[in-house]
Coordinates of C-alpha atoms and ligand atoms in Angstrom, one line a residue:
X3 CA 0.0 0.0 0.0
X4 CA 1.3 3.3 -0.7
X5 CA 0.7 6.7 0.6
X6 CA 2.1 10.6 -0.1
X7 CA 5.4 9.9 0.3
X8 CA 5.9 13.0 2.7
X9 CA 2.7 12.9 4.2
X10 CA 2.9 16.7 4.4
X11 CA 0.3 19.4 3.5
X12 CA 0.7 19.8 -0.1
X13 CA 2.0 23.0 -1.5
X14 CA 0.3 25.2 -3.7
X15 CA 1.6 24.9 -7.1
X16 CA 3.9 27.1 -7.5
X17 CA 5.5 25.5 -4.3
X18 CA 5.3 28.8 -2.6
X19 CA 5.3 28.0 1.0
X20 CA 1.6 27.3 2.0
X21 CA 0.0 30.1 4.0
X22 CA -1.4 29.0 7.1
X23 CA 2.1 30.3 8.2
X24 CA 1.2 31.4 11.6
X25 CA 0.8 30.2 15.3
X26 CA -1.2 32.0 17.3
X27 CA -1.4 30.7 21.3
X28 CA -2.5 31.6 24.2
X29 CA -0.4 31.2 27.5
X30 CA -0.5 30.2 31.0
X31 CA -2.8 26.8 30.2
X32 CA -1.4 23.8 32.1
X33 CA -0.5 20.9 30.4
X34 CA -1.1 17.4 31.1
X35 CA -1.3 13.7 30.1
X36 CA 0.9 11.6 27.8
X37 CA 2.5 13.4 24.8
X38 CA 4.6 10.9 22.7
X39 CA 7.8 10.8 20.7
X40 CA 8.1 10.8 17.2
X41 CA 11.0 9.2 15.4
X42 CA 14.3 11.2 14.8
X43 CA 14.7 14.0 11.9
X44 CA 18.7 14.0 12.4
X45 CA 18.7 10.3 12.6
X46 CA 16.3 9.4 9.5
X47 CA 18.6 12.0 7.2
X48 CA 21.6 9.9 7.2
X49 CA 19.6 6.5 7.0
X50 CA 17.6 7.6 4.7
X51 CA 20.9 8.2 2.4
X52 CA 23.0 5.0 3.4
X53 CA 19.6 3.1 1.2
X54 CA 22.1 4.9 -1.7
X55 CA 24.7 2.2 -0.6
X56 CA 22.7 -0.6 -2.0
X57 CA 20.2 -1.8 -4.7
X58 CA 18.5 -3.7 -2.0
X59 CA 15.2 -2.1 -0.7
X60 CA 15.7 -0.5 2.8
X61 CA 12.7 -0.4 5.0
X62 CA 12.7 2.3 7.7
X63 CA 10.4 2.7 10.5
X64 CA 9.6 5.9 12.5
X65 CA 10.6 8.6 10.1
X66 CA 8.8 11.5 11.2
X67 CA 6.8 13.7 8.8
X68 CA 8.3 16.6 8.6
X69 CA 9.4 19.2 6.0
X70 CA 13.3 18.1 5.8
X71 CA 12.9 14.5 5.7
X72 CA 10.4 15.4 2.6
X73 CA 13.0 17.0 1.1
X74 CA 15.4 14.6 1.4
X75 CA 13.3 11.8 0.1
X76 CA 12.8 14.0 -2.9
X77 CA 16.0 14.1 -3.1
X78 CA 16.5 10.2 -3.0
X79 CA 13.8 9.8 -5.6
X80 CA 16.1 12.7 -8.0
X81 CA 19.1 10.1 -7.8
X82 CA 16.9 7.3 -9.3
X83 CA 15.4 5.9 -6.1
X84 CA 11.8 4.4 -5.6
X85 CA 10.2 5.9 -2.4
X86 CA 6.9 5.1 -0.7
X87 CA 5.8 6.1 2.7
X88 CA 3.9 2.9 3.4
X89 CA 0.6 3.6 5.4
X90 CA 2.0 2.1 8.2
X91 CA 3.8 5.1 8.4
X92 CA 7.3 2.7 7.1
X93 CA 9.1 4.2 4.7
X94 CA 10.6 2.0 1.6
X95 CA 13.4 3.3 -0.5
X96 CA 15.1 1.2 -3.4
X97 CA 18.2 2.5 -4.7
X98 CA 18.2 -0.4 -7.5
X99 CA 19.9 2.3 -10.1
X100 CA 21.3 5.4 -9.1
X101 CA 20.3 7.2 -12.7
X102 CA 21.8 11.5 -11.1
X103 CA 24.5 11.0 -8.6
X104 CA 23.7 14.4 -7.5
X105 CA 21.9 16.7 -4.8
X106 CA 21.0 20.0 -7.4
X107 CA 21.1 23.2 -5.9
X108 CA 17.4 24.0 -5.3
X109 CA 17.3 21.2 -3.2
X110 CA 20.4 21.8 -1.1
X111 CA 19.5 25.4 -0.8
X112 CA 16.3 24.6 1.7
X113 CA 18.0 21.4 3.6
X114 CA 22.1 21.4 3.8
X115 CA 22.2 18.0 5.3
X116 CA 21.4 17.0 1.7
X117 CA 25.4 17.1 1.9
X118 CA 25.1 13.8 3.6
X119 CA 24.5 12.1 0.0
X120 CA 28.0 12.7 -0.9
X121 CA 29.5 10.2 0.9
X122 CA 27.2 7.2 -0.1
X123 CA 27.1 8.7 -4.0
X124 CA 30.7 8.4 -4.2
X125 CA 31.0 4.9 -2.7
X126 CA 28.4 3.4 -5.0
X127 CA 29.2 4.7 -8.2
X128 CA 32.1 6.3 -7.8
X129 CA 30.7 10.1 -8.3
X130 CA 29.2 12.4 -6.4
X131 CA 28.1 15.9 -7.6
X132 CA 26.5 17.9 -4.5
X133 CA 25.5 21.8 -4.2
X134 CA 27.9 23.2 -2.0
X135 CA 25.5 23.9 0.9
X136 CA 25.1 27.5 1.6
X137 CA 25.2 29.0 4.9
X138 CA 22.6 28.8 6.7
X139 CA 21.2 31.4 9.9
X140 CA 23.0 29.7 12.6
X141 CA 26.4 30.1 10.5
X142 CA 28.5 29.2 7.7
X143 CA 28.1 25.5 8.1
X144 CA 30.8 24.3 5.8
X145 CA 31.9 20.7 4.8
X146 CA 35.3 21.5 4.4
X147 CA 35.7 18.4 6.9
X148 CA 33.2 16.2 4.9
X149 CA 35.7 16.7 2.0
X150 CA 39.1 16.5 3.3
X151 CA 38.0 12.9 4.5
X152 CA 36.6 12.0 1.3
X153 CA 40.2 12.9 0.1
X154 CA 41.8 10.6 2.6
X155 CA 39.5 7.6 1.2
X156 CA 41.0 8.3 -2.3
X157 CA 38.3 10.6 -3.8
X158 CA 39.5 13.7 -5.5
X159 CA 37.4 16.4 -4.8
X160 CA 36.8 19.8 -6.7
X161 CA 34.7 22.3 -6.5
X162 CA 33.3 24.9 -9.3
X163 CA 30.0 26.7 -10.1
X164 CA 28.7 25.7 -6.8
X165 CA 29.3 22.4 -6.9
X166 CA 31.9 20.0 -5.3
X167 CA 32.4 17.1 -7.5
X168 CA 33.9 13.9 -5.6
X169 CA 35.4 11.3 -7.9
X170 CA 37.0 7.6 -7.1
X171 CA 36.9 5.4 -10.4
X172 CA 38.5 3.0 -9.1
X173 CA 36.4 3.0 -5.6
X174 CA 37.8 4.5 -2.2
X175 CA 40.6 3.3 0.0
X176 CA 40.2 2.6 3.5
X177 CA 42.3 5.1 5.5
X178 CA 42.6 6.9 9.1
X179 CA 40.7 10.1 9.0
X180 CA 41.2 12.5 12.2
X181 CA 38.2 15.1 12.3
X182 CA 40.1 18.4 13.1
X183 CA 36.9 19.3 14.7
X184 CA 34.3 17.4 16.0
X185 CA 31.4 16.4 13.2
X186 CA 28.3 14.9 12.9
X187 CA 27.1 14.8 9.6
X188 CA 30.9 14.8 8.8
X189 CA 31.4 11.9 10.9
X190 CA 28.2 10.2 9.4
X191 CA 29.3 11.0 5.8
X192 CA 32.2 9.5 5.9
X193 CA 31.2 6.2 8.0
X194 CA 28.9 5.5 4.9
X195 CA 31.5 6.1 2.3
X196 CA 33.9 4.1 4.3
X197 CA 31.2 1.5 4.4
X198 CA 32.3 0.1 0.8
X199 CA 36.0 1.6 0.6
X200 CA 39.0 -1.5 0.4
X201 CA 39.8 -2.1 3.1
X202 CA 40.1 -0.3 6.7
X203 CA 38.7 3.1 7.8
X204 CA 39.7 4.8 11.1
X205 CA 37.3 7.8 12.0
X206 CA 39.5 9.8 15.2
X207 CA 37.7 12.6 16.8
X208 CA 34.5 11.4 15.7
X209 CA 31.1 12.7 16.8
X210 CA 29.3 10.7 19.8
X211 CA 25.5 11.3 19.3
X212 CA 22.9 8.8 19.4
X213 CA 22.1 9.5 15.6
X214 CA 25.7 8.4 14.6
X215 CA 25.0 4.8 17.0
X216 CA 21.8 4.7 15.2
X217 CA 23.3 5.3 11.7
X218 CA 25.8 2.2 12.4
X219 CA 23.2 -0.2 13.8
X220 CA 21.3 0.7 10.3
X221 CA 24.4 0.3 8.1
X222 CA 25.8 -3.1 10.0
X223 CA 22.0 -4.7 9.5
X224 CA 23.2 -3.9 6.0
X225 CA 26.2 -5.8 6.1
X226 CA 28.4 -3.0 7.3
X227 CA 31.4 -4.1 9.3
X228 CA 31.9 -0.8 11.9
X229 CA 33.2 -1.2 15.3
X230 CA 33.3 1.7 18.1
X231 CA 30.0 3.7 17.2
X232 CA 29.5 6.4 19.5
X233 CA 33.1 6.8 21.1
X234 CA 35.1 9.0 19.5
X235 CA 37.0 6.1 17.5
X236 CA 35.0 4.3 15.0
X237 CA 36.4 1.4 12.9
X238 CA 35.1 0.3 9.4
X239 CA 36.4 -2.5 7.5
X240 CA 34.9 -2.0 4.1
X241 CA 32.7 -4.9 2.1
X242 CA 32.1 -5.4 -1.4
X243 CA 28.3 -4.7 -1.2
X244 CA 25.6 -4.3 0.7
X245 CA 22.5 -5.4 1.2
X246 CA 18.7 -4.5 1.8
X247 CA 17.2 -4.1 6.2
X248 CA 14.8 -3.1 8.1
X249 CA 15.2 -0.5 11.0
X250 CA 13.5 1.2 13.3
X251 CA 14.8 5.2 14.1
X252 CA 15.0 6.1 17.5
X253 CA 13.1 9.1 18.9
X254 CA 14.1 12.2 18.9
X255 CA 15.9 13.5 21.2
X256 CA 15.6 17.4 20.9
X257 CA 11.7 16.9 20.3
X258 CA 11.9 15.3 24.1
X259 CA 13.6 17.8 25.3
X260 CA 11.6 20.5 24.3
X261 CA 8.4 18.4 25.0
X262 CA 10.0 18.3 28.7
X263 CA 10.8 21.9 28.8
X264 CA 7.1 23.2 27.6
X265 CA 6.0 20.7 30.6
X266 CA 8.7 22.6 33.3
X267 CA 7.6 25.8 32.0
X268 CA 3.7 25.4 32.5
X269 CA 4.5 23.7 36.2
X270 CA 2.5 21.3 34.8
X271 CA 2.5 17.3 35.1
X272 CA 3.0 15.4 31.9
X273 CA 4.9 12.3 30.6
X274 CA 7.0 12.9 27.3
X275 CA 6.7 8.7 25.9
X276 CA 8.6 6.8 23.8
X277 CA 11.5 8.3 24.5
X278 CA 15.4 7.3 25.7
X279 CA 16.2 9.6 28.7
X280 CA 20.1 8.7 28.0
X281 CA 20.3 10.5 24.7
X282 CA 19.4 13.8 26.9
X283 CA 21.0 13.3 30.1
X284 CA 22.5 16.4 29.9
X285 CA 19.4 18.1 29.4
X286 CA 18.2 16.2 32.9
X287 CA 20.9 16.8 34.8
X288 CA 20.6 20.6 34.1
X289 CA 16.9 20.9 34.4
X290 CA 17.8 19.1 38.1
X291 CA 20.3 21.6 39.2
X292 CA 17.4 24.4 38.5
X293 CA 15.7 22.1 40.6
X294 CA 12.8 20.9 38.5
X295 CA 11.4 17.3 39.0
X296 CA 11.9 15.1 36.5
X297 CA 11.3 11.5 36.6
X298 CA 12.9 9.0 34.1
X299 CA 12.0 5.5 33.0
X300 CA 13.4 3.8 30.1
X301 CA 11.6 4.8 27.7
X302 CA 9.6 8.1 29.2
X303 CA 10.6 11.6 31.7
X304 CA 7.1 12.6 33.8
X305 CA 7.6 16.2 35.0
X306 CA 6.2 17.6 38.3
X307 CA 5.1 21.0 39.3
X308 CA 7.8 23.1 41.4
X309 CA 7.4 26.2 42.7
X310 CA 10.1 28.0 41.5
X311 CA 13.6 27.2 39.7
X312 CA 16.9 28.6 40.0
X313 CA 19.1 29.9 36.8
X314 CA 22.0 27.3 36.0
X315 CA 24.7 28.5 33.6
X316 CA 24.8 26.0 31.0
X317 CA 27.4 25.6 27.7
X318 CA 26.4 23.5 24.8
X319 CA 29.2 20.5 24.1
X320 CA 29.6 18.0 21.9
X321 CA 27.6 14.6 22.7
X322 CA 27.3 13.7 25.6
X323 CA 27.8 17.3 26.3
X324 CA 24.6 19.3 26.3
X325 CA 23.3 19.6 23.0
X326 CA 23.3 22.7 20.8
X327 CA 20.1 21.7 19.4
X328 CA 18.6 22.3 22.9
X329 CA 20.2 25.9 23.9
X330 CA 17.2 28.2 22.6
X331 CA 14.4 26.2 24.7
X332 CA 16.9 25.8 27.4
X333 CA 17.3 29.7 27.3
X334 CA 13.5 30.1 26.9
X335 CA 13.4 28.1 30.6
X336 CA 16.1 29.9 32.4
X337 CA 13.9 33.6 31.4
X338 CA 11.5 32.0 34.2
X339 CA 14.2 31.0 36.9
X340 CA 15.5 33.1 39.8
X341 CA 18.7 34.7 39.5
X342 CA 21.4 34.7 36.6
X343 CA 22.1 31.9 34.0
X344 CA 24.8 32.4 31.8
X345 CA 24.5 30.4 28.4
X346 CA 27.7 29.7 26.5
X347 CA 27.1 28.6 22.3
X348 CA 30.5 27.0 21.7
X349 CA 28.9 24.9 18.2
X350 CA 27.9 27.5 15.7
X351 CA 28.5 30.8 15.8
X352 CA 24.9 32.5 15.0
X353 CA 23.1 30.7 17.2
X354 CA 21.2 33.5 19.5
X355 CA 18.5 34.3 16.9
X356 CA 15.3 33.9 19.6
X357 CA 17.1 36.3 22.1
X358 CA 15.5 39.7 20.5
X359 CA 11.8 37.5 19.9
X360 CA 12.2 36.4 23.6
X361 CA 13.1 40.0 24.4
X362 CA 9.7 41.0 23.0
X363 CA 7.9 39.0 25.2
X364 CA 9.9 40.8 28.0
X365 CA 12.8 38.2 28.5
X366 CA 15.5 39.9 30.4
X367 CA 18.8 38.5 28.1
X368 CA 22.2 40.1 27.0
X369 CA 24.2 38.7 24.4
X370 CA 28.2 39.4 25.0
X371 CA 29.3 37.5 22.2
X372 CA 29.2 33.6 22.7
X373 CA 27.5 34.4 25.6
X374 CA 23.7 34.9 26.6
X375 CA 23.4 36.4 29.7
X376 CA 19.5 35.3 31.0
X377 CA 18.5 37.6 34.0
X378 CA 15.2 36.1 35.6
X379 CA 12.2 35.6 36.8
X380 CA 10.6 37.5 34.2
X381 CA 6.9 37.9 33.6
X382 CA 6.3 37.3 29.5
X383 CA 4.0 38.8 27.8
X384 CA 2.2 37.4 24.6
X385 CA 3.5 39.5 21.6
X386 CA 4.4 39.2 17.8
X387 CA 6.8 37.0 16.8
X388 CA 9.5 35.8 13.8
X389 CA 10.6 32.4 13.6
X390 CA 13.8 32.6 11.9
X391 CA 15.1 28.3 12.8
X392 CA 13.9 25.8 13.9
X393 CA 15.4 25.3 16.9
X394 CA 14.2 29.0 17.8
X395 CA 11.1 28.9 16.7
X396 CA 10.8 26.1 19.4
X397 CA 12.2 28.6 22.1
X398 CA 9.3 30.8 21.1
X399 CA 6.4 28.1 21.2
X400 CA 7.6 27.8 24.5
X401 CA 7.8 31.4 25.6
X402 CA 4.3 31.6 23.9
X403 CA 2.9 28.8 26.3
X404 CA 3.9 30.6 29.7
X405 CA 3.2 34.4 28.4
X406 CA 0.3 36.0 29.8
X407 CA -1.8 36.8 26.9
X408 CA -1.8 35.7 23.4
X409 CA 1.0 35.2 20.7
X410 CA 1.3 35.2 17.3
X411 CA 4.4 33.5 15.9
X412 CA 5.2 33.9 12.6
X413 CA 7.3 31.4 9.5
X414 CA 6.2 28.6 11.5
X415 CA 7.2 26.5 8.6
X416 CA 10.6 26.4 10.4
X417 CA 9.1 24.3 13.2
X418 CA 7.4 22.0 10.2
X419 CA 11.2 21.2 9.1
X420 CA 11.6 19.4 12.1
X421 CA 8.5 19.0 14.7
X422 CA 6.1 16.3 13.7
X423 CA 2.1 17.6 14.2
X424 CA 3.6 20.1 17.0
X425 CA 0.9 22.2 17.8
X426 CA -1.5 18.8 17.4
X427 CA 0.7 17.1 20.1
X428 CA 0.7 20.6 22.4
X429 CA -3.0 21.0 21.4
X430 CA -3.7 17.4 22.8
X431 CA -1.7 18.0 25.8
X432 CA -4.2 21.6 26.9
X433 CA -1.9 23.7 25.3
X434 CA -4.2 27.0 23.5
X435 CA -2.9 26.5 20.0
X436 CA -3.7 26.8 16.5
X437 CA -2.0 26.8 12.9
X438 CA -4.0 30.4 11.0
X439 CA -3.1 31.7 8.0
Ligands
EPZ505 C1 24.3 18.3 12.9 O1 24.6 19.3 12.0 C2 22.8 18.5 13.1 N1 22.1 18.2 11.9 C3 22.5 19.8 13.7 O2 21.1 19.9 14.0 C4 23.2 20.0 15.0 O3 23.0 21.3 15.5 C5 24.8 19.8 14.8 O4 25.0 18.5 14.2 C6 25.5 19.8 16.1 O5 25.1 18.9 17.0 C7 21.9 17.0 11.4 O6 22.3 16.0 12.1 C8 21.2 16.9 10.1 P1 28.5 19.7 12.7 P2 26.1 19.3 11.3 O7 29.1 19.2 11.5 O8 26.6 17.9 11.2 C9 31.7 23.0 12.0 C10 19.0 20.8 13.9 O9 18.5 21.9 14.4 N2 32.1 22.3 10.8 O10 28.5 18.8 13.9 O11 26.0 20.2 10.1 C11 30.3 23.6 11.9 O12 30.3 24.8 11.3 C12 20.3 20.9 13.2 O13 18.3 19.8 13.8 C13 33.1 22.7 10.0 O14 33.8 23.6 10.3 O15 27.0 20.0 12.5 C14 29.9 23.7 13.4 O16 30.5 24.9 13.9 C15 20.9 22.3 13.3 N3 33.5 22.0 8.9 C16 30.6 22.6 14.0 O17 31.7 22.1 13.1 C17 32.7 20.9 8.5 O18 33.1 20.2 7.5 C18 29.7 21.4 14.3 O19 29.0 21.1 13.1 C19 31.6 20.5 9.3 C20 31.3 21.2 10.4

């Protein structure tokens, strides 16, 4: 059976973005009940790219609907792929003949992790052809490190008109390749590629996160031989081919967290589900130290009302440090906590885009430059606001939900890149909120 392959609103035809761009919500409603998990966006991305590594079908379970992993099935389907989103919500991708070994421009240009094709492209057929991905508002985002590895394996890389072109006729080379700086998508790119490179690969200073594990466990059910998946040395001895699985994504992280946070925020009592607790630890042990109750199962966190919290100063890390991805809601919760909490961004370098929305709803922050300096208790106040990430626009959602009054965020189609039925699963939950035009 076969559905819409994104399962996403469909967009006018002239694939303006659709209107019905707008949240408006109306804060200070407690929350409560179960609100559950989907699967994760920066997982799915990189599995949805290994299926390129074989002309096996792939099935994959738990890829959230949402705007990027639309894009990058679109992209999969541009390559030569077949892709159906199952209605069992599975996704099937079949890489039988890879017809454009490329990622175009005008789909790079709304989703860089399209980069993440590279790898795979060049492994399989030996050329890869990929937009260089433009910046992006949380900074320049290059792949310098996606390409000097992809040199290391044998490929040689060059880049004109916009476009790196990676080329190894002869297939890449197993090699040691130390990440200068730490990488995710670098460090998934280049797992992939190494994947079906002679011989031995040695990834040093590789990225940690539960969506590299993930991405392992996906590509050794394909007959991937990797060792050392989320320590900072990963081993790959590369295979002549590989073939077809099924897999199941695990949830997403950042979606907990931020399900968690709206739940501190409204002292209210609710039980973020199908969830690992590990993959945020940080995120626990911080909300802790401001003294919120949190209580963790395997697979679920139940928050419990608290009076009032304390500011923590908090720095985002590299996994298992606290994640970047969780700095703007994490800010958004320290604008209600007593006393001072300074917030270091140490991962990109454009990352304080909700502080002036924040600000509108009367946030007390000051950015001296890495630094966000969050001055609270403060009373917010619903207001007008820009969404200009996603990660941000998540900060605001939140600020929305305790602000006295009603909000009106705007280019909510950030949060549809990467929040599955948000304001359905808030809406559920008691939240006051509503998708308008
Ligand atoms: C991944 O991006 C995530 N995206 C990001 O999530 C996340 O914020 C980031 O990792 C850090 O955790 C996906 O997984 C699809 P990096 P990625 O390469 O891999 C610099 C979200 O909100 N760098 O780990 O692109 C880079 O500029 C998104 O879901 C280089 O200099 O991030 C950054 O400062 C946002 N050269 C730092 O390293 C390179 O070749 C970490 O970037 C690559 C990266």
């Amino acid at each position: 059976m076969q559905g819409r392959v994104t399962g996403l609103p469909k967009r006018s035809s002239n694939n303006q973005k659709t209107r019905m761009d707008k949240f408006r919500i109306t804060g200070r409603q407690p929350l409560s009940g179960e609100i559950p998990v989907s699967g994760s966006k920066n997982s799915s991305l990189p599995a949805i790219a290994a299926c390129l590594l074989t002309e096996e079908p792939v099935i994959l379970h738990r890829v959230p609907q949402v705007r990027d992993i639309a894009t990058m099935l679109k992209l999969l389907e541009y390559n030569g792929a077949s892709v159906t989103r199952r209605l069992d919500g599975a996704v099937r991708i079949e890489a039988a003949r890879i017809t454009k070994p490329e990622a175009p421009y005008d789909i790079v240009k709304t989703m860089r992790a399209s980069s993440l094709v590279l790898g795979p492209l060049a492994a399989r057929t030996g050329v890869a052809r990929v937009s260089v991905p433009g910046g992006c508002s949380i900074g320049a985002r290059p792949i310098n490190l996606h390409i000097n590895g992809l040199e290391h394996l044998g490929a040689t890389v060059h880049q004109e008109h916009g476009y790196i072109e990676a080329s190894a006729p002869n297939g890449l080379r197993g090699n040691t390749v130390h990440f200068e700086r730490i990488t995710v998508t670098g460090t998934e790119d280049l797992m992939m590629a190494a994947a079906l490179a002679k011989g031995t690969t040695v990834l040093e200073n590789a990225a940690r996160e539960p969506e590299v594990v993930d991405l392992a466990e996906l590509l050794i059910k394909m007959g991937a031989h990797i060792s050392g998946a989320g320590s900072s040395r990963i081993q790959i001895e590369g295979v002549e081919r590989l073939h077809g699985a099924e897999h199941t994504i695990i949830p997403d992280r950042i979606e907990a967290g931020t399900l968690l946070i709206a739940g501190v925020m409204t002292n209210s009592d609710i039980v973020v589900t199908g969830c690992v607790p590990e993959h945020f630890a940080s995120l626990l042990s911080k909300m802790r130290q401001a003294g919120a109750r949190v209580e963790e199962s395997a697979t679920a966190v139940e928050t419990r009302p608290v009076t009032r919290l304390r500011s923590v100063d908090m720095t985002t890390e590299e996994h298992p440090g606290f994640a970047t991805d969780l700095q703007a809601q994490f800010m958004a919760l320290m604008t209600g906590a007593a006393g001072i909490s300074f917030i270091t961004e140490n991962i990109f370098e454009n990352r304080f885009m909700h502080v002036p929305e924040l600000a509108r709803m009367g946030a007390n922050i000051r950015i001296e430059g890495r630094q966000a300096i969050v001055a609270g208790p403060s009373e917010l106040t619903g207001a007008q606001v820009m969404c200009s990430d996603l990660r941000a626009s998540a900060s605001l959602v939140l600020g929305a939900l305790v602000a006295r009054g009603e909000s009106i965020l705007d280019r909510v189609y950030h949060m549809d890149r990467g929040y599955e039925k948000i304001e359905e699963k808030l809406a559920q939950a008691g939240a006051r909120i509503e998708r308008i035009g």
